[in-house]
PDB file of C-alpha atoms in Angstrom:
ATOM      1  CA  MET F   1      88.755 160.725  31.429  1.00 54.00           C
ATOM      2  CA  GLU F   2      86.093 162.659  29.677  1.00 60.00           C
ATOM      3  CA  ASN F   3      82.529 161.364  29.682  1.00 64.00           C
ATOM      4  CA  VAL F   4      83.404 158.419  32.072  1.00 63.00           C
ATOM      5  CA  THR F   5      81.823 158.920  35.529  1.00 67.00           C
ATOM      6  CA  GLY F   6      82.320 155.381  36.895  1.00 75.00           C
ATOM      7  CA  PRO F   7      85.295 153.478  37.729  1.00 85.00           C
ATOM      8  CA  TYR F   8      87.813 152.601  34.994  1.00 85.00           C
ATOM      9  CA  SER F   9      91.231 151.001  34.739  1.00 87.00           C
ATOM     10  CA  VAL F  10      94.052 151.726  32.272  1.00 88.00           C
ATOM     11  CA  THR F  11      96.717 148.900  31.530  1.00 91.00           C
ATOM     12  CA  TRP F  12     100.021 150.526  30.446  1.00 92.00           C
ATOM     13  CA  ASN F  13     102.456 148.694  28.312  1.00 93.00           C
ATOM     14  CA  PHE F  14     105.779 150.575  27.983  1.00 90.00           C
ATOM     15  CA  GLY F  15     107.352 148.349  25.394  1.00 88.00           C
ATOM     16  CA  ASP F  16     110.407 147.221  27.519  1.00 86.00           C
ATOM     17  CA  GLY F  17     108.516 144.398  29.305  1.00 87.00           C
ATOM     18  CA  THR F  18     107.043 146.559  31.978  1.00 90.00           C
ATOM     19  CA  THR F  19     103.105 146.706  32.358  1.00 91.00           C
ATOM     20  CA  VAL F  20     101.316 148.838  35.224  1.00 91.00           C
ATOM     21  CA  VAL F  21      97.582 148.868  35.777  1.00 91.00           C
ATOM     22  CA  THR F  22      96.225 152.028  37.282  1.00 89.00           C
ATOM     23  CA  THR F  23      92.599 152.368  38.409  1.00 88.00           C
ATOM     24  CA  ASN F  24      90.768 155.741  38.079  1.00 85.00           C
ATOM     25  CA  GLN F  25      94.055 157.550  37.127  1.00 84.00           C
ATOM     26  CA  ASN F  26      94.971 158.997  33.612  1.00 81.00           C
ATOM     27  CA  SER F  27      98.754 159.051  33.926  1.00 85.00           C
ATOM     28  CA  VAL F  28     101.870 157.317  35.035  1.00 89.00           C
ATOM     29  CA  VAL F  29     105.358 158.001  35.238  1.00 90.00           C
ATOM     30  CA  HIS F  30     107.779 155.416  33.903  1.00 88.00           C
ATOM     31  CA  SER F  31     111.675 155.644  33.395  1.00 86.00           C
ATOM     32  CA  TYR F  32     113.436 153.831  30.609  1.00 81.00           C
ATOM     33  CA  GLY F  33     117.016 152.710  31.151  1.00 75.00           C
ATOM     34  CA  ILE F  34     119.638 154.458  28.874  1.00 74.00           C
ATOM     35  CA  PRO F  35     120.681 152.292  25.985  1.00 76.00           C
ATOM     36  CA  CYS F  36     123.917 152.340  24.120  1.00 78.00           C
ATOM     37  CA  GLN F  37     122.237 153.372  20.934  1.00 77.00           C
ATOM     38  CA  PRO F  38     118.775 155.213  20.636  1.00 80.00           C
ATOM     39  CA  PHE F  39     115.883 152.800  20.909  1.00 83.00           C
ATOM     40  CA  ASP F  40     112.226 153.209  20.037  1.00 88.00           C
ATOM     41  CA  TYR F  41     109.597 151.725  22.227  1.00 89.00           C
ATOM     42  CA  THR F  42     106.006 151.254  21.427  1.00 92.00           C
ATOM     43  CA  VAL F  43     103.858 152.431  24.425  1.00 92.00           C
ATOM     44  CA  SER F  44     100.093 151.398  24.648  1.00 92.00           C
ATOM     45  CA  ALA F  45      97.233 152.144  26.911  1.00 90.00           C
ATOM     46  CA  ILE F  46      94.375 149.925  27.172  1.00 89.00           C
ATOM     47  CA  ILE F  47      91.389 151.656  28.977  1.00 86.00           C
ATOM     48  CA  GLU F  48      88.573 149.440  30.375  1.00 86.00           C
ATOM     49  CA  SER F  49      85.311 150.674  31.948  1.00 80.00           C
ATOM     50  CA  ASN F  50      81.899 149.545  32.113  1.00 75.00           C
ATOM     51  CA  GLU F  51      80.703 152.750  30.311  1.00 73.00           C
ATOM     52  CA  ILE F  52      82.566 151.943  27.325  1.00 70.00           C
ATOM     53  CA  CYS F  53      81.479 149.180  24.925  1.00 67.00           C
ATOM     54  CA  ASP F  54      84.734 148.148  23.612  1.00 69.00           C
ATOM     55  CA  ASP F  55      88.135 148.531  25.318  1.00 67.00           C
ATOM     56  CA  ARG F  56      89.850 151.570  23.980  1.00 82.00           C
ATOM     57  CA  VAL F  57      93.547 151.116  22.872  1.00 86.00           C
ATOM     58  CA  LEU F  58      95.763 154.002  22.581  1.00 87.00           C
ATOM     59  CA  THR F  59      99.468 153.781  21.135  1.00 91.00           C
ATOM     60  CA  THR F  60     102.444 155.991  20.691  1.00 91.00           C
ATOM     61  CA  SER F  61     106.107 155.694  20.751  1.00 90.00           C
ATOM     62  CA  ALA F  62     108.682 156.803  23.086  1.00 85.00           C
ATOM     63  CA  LYS F  63     112.495 157.267  22.352  1.00 84.00           C
ATOM     64  CA  SER F  64     115.255 156.353  24.909  1.00 82.00           C
ATOM     65  CA  TYR F  65     118.894 157.521  24.159  1.00 83.00           C
ATOM     66  CA  ASP F  66     121.864 159.128  25.846  1.00 84.00           C
ATOM     67  CA  PRO F  67     122.486 162.475  24.470  1.00 85.00           C
ATOM     68  CA  CYS F  68     126.101 162.418  25.430  1.00 88.00           C
ATOM     69  CA  LYS F  69     126.805 159.533  22.744  1.00 90.00           C
ATOM     70  CA  ARG F  70     127.404 160.545  19.398  1.00 90.00           C
ATOM     71  CA  ARG F  71     128.291 158.705  16.151  1.00 91.00           C
ATOM     72  CA  LYS F  72     129.374 161.826  14.416  1.00 94.00           C
ATOM     73  CA  ALA F  73     131.668 164.705  15.347  1.00 94.00           C
ATOM     74  CA  VAL F  74     134.381 166.729  13.809  1.00 95.00           C
ATOM     75  CA  ALA F  75     137.391 168.881  15.511  1.00 95.00           C
ATOM     76  CA  LYS F  76     139.731 170.973  13.614  1.00 96.00           C
ATOM     77  CA  HIS F  77     142.535 173.385  14.469  1.00 96.00           C
ATOM     78  CA  LYS F  78     144.750 175.632  12.369  1.00 97.00           C
ATOM     79  CA  VAL F  79     148.027 177.244  13.665  1.00 96.00           C
ATOM     80  CA  ASN F  80     151.262 178.745  12.216  1.00 95.00           C
ATOM     81  CA  TYR F  81     154.435 177.330  13.492  1.00 94.00           C
ATOM     82  CA  ALA F  82     157.883 177.900  12.253  1.00 91.00           C
ATOM     83  CA  GLY F  83     156.769 179.760   9.419  1.00 92.00           C
ATOM     84  CA  LYS F  84     154.083 177.116   8.057  1.00 93.00           C
ATOM     85  CA  LYS F  85     150.657 176.428   8.640  1.00 95.00           C
ATOM     86  CA  VAL F  86     149.835 173.406  10.416  1.00 95.00           C
ATOM     87  CA  ARG F  87     146.232 172.074   9.815  1.00 96.00           C
ATOM     88  CA  MET F  88     144.888 169.265  12.162  1.00 97.00           C
ATOM     89  CA  LYS F  89     141.342 167.370  11.918  1.00 97.00           C
ATOM     90  CA  MET F  90     139.949 164.497  13.745  1.00 96.00           C
ATOM     91  CA  LYS F  91     136.662 163.170  12.678  1.00 96.00           C
ATOM     92  CA  ILE F  92     134.277 160.217  13.778  1.00 96.00           C
ATOM     93  CA  ARG F  93     131.321 159.373  11.496  1.00 95.00           C
ATOM     94  CA  LYS F  94     128.782 156.803  10.556  1.00 93.00           C
ATOM     95  CA  ARG F  95     128.924 154.933   7.259  1.00 92.00           C
ATOM     96  CA  ALA F  96     125.605 154.631   5.388  1.00 88.00           C
ATOM     97  CA  ASP F  97     123.268 151.949   6.295  1.00 85.00           C
ATOM     98  CA  ILE F  98     123.686 150.368   2.782  1.00 86.00           C
ATOM     99  CA  PHE F  99     127.376 149.868   3.775  1.00 84.00           C
ATOM    100  CA  GLY F 100     126.387 148.301   7.224  1.00 84.00           C
ATOM    101  CA  GLY F 101     126.307 151.541   9.205  1.00 88.00           C
ATOM    102  CA  ALA F 102     129.843 151.028  10.828  1.00 92.00           C
ATOM    103  CA  THR F 103     131.884 153.774  12.184  1.00 94.00           C
ATOM    104  CA  VAL F 104     134.722 155.338  10.629  1.00 96.00           C
ATOM    105  CA  PHE F 105     137.771 157.291  12.285  1.00 96.00           C
ATOM    106  CA  LYS F 106     139.802 159.739  10.444  1.00 96.00           C
ATOM    107  CA  ASN F 107     142.830 161.946  11.673  1.00 96.00           C
ATOM    108  CA  LYS F 108     144.812 164.156   9.447  1.00 97.00           C
ATOM    109  CA  MET F 109     147.748 166.380   9.859  1.00 96.00           C
ATOM    110  CA  LYS F 110     148.901 168.656   7.194  1.00 96.00           C
ATOM    111  CA  TYR F 111     152.310 170.555   7.782  1.00 94.00           C
ATOM    112  CA  ARG F 112     154.587 171.288   4.731  1.00 93.00           C
ATOM    113  CA  LYS F 113     157.825 171.019   6.958  1.00 91.00           C
ATOM    114  CA  ASN F 114     160.496 168.379   6.487  1.00 92.00           C
ATOM    115  CA  GLY F 115     160.653 166.002   9.543  1.00 93.00           C
ATOM    116  CA  THR F 116     158.653 163.324  10.986  1.00 96.00           C
ATOM    117  CA  LYS F 117     154.876 163.868  11.610  1.00 96.00           C
ATOM    118  CA  THR F 118     153.336 161.700  14.472  1.00 97.00           C
ATOM    119  CA  ILE F 119     149.552 161.076  15.220  1.00 97.00           C
ATOM    120  CA  THR F 120     148.718 159.493  18.477  1.00 96.00           C
ATOM    121  CA  ALA F 121     145.235 158.935  19.835  1.00 96.00           C
ATOM    122  CA  SER F 122     144.325 158.310  23.594  1.00 95.00           C
ATOM    123  CA  GLY F 123     141.249 157.937  25.688  1.00 94.00           C
ATOM    124  CA  ASN F 124     138.213 155.426  24.929  1.00 94.00           C
ATOM    125  CA  VAL F 125     135.276 155.193  22.791  1.00 94.00           C
ATOM    126  CA  ASP F 126     132.224 152.907  23.287  1.00 94.00           C
ATOM    127  CA  LEU F 127     132.023 149.593  21.233  1.00 93.00           C
ATOM    128  CA  LEU F 128     128.343 148.555  20.850  1.00 89.00           C
ATOM    129  CA  THR F 129     128.122 144.812  21.772  1.00 85.00           C
ATOM    130  CA  GLY F 130     124.603 143.744  21.537  1.00 79.00           C
ATOM    131  CA  THR F 131     122.769 146.449  23.276  1.00 76.00           C
ATOM    132  CA  VAL F 132     125.667 147.341  25.555  1.00 82.00           C
ATOM    133  CA  CYS F 133     128.390 149.704  25.229  1.00 86.00           C
ATOM    134  CA  THR F 134     131.910 148.466  26.259  1.00 91.00           C
ATOM    135  CA  PRO F 135     134.796 151.047  26.602  1.00 93.00           C
ATOM    136  CA  VAL F 136     137.508 150.364  24.067  1.00 94.00           C
ATOM    137  CA  SER F 137     140.899 152.097  24.005  1.00 95.00           C
ATOM    138  CA  MET F 138     141.694 154.314  21.140  1.00 95.00           C
ATOM    139  CA  ALA F 139     145.299 153.446  21.436  1.00 94.00           C
ATOM    140  CA  SER F 140     144.503 149.978  20.772  1.00 95.00           C
ATOM    141  CA  LEU F 141     142.266 150.616  17.842  1.00 94.00           C
ATOM    142  CA  MET F 142     144.493 153.249  16.060  1.00 95.00           C
ATOM    143  CA  PRO F 143     148.288 152.712  17.291  1.00 95.00           C
ATOM    144  CA  THR F 144     150.463 155.896  16.786  1.00 96.00           C
ATOM    145  CA  VAL F 145     151.528 156.424  13.281  1.00 96.00           C
ATOM    146  CA  SER F 146     154.487 158.355  12.004  1.00 96.00           C
ATOM    147  CA  GLN F 147     155.738 159.677   8.637  1.00 95.00           C
ATOM    148  CA  SER F 148     158.778 161.339   7.479  1.00 95.00           C
ATOM    149  CA  GLY F 149     158.660 164.198   4.821  1.00 92.00           C
ATOM    150  CA  LYS F 150     156.586 166.874   3.728  1.00 91.00           C
ATOM    151  CA  LYS F 151     153.423 164.819   2.911  1.00 92.00           C
ATOM    152  CA  LYS F 152     150.042 164.952   4.645  1.00 94.00           C
ATOM    153  CA  LEU F 153     149.770 162.180   7.272  1.00 94.00           C
ATOM    154  CA  LYS F 154     146.527 160.446   7.424  1.00 95.00           C
ATOM    155  CA  ASP F 155     145.331 157.720  10.016  1.00 95.00           C
ATOM    156  CA  LYS F 156     141.965 156.149   9.199  1.00 95.00           C
ATOM    157  CA  LEU F 157     140.067 153.124  10.787  1.00 94.00           C
ATOM    158  CA  SER F 158     136.996 151.327   9.437  1.00 92.00           C
ATOM    159  CA  ASP F 159     136.802 147.881  11.070  1.00 92.00           C
ATOM    160  CA  GLY F 160     133.135 147.075  10.388  1.00 91.00           C
ATOM    161  CA  ASN F 161     132.214 147.862  14.061  1.00 93.00           C
ATOM    162  CA  ILE F 162     129.820 150.396  15.688  1.00 93.00           C
ATOM    163  CA  TYR F 163     131.473 152.967  18.168  1.00 94.00           C
ATOM    164  CA  PHE F 164     130.013 155.717  19.984  1.00 93.00           C
ATOM    165  CA  LEU F 165     132.016 159.099  21.221  1.00 93.00           C
ATOM    166  CA  ASP F 166     131.157 159.670  24.718  1.00 91.00           C
ATOM    167  CA  LEU F 167     131.128 163.352  25.300  1.00 91.00           C
ATOM    168  CA  ASN F 168     131.568 163.131  29.043  1.00 89.00           C
ATOM    169  CA  THR F 169     134.942 161.626  28.421  1.00 90.00           C
ATOM    170  CA  PRO F 170     135.959 162.171  24.752  1.00 92.00           C
ATOM    171  CA  TYR F 171     138.929 160.738  23.362  1.00 94.00           C
ATOM    172  CA  SER F 172     141.868 162.955  22.010  1.00 95.00           C
ATOM    173  CA  VAL F 173     144.458 162.940  19.397  1.00 96.00           C
ATOM    174  CA  THR F 174     147.881 164.545  19.659  1.00 96.00           C
ATOM    175  CA  PHE F 175     149.562 165.850  16.621  1.00 96.00           C
ATOM    176  CA  SER F 176     153.362 166.432  16.812  1.00 96.00           C
ATOM    177  CA  HIS F 177     156.328 167.023  14.667  1.00 96.00           C
ATOM    178  CA  SER F 178     159.874 166.463  15.059  1.00 95.00           C
ATOM    179  CA  ASN F 179     160.710 170.219  15.069  1.00 94.00           C
ATOM    180  CA  GLY F 180     159.060 170.368  18.606  1.00 94.00           C
ATOM    181  CA  PHE F 181     155.558 171.032  17.651  1.00 96.00           C
ATOM    182  CA  SER F 182     152.727 169.263  19.389  1.00 96.00           C
ATOM    183  CA  TYR F 183     149.136 169.941  19.910  1.00 96.00           C
ATOM    184  CA  THR F 184     146.361 168.037  21.228  1.00 96.00           C
ATOM    185  CA  LEU F 185     142.849 167.956  19.668  1.00 95.00           C
ATOM    186  CA  PHE F 186     139.741 166.736  21.362  1.00 91.00           C
ATOM    187  CA  TYR F 187     135.880 167.117  20.890  1.00 91.00           C
ATOM    188  CA  SER F 188     134.538 170.240  22.688  1.00 87.00           C
ATOM    189  CA  LEU F 189     130.675 169.543  22.122  1.00 86.00           C
ATOM    190  CA  SER F 190     128.061 169.629  24.649  1.00 86.00           C
ATOM    191  CA  CYS F 191     125.444 166.790  25.584  1.00 83.00           C
TER     192      CYS F 191
END
């Protein structure tokens, strides 16, 4: 520390219940656990020395989060099959905070060919429960949907819960048609 020649101590409070006292040392390393959702911690350092009239208190903030967990992502694919365009899209997004901030899942398939279209989700997403993420099967959240005809097939879920997409093990959606077409779409984002 500048201008302090005698002994001093620093009491570090990391905002997560951890307090460390160092003597004649300016820095300390602290590792936070990775919470399910981003969390801001207030970090403070109280400097005590006989050379300082009043204790000095310094504060800042630190953010802890998992860069592989997302609440917003989109994957699209277009292809020609049997003379017609097939458009597929899967999306996860966060609703506005004024609507509760819940997660919305949407899967769409547009293929102007007569027959039965099917959308099947597989894999897991993480459900926020308190401060912990619990894996939940996409097949249980969004069961397989089918529809006959030429209309666009849509599948949507907004159950009021907060979910996270884990990019280490992203869920996938298989789009298929009764004429033999099948394609599996997944998120290919990096952490």
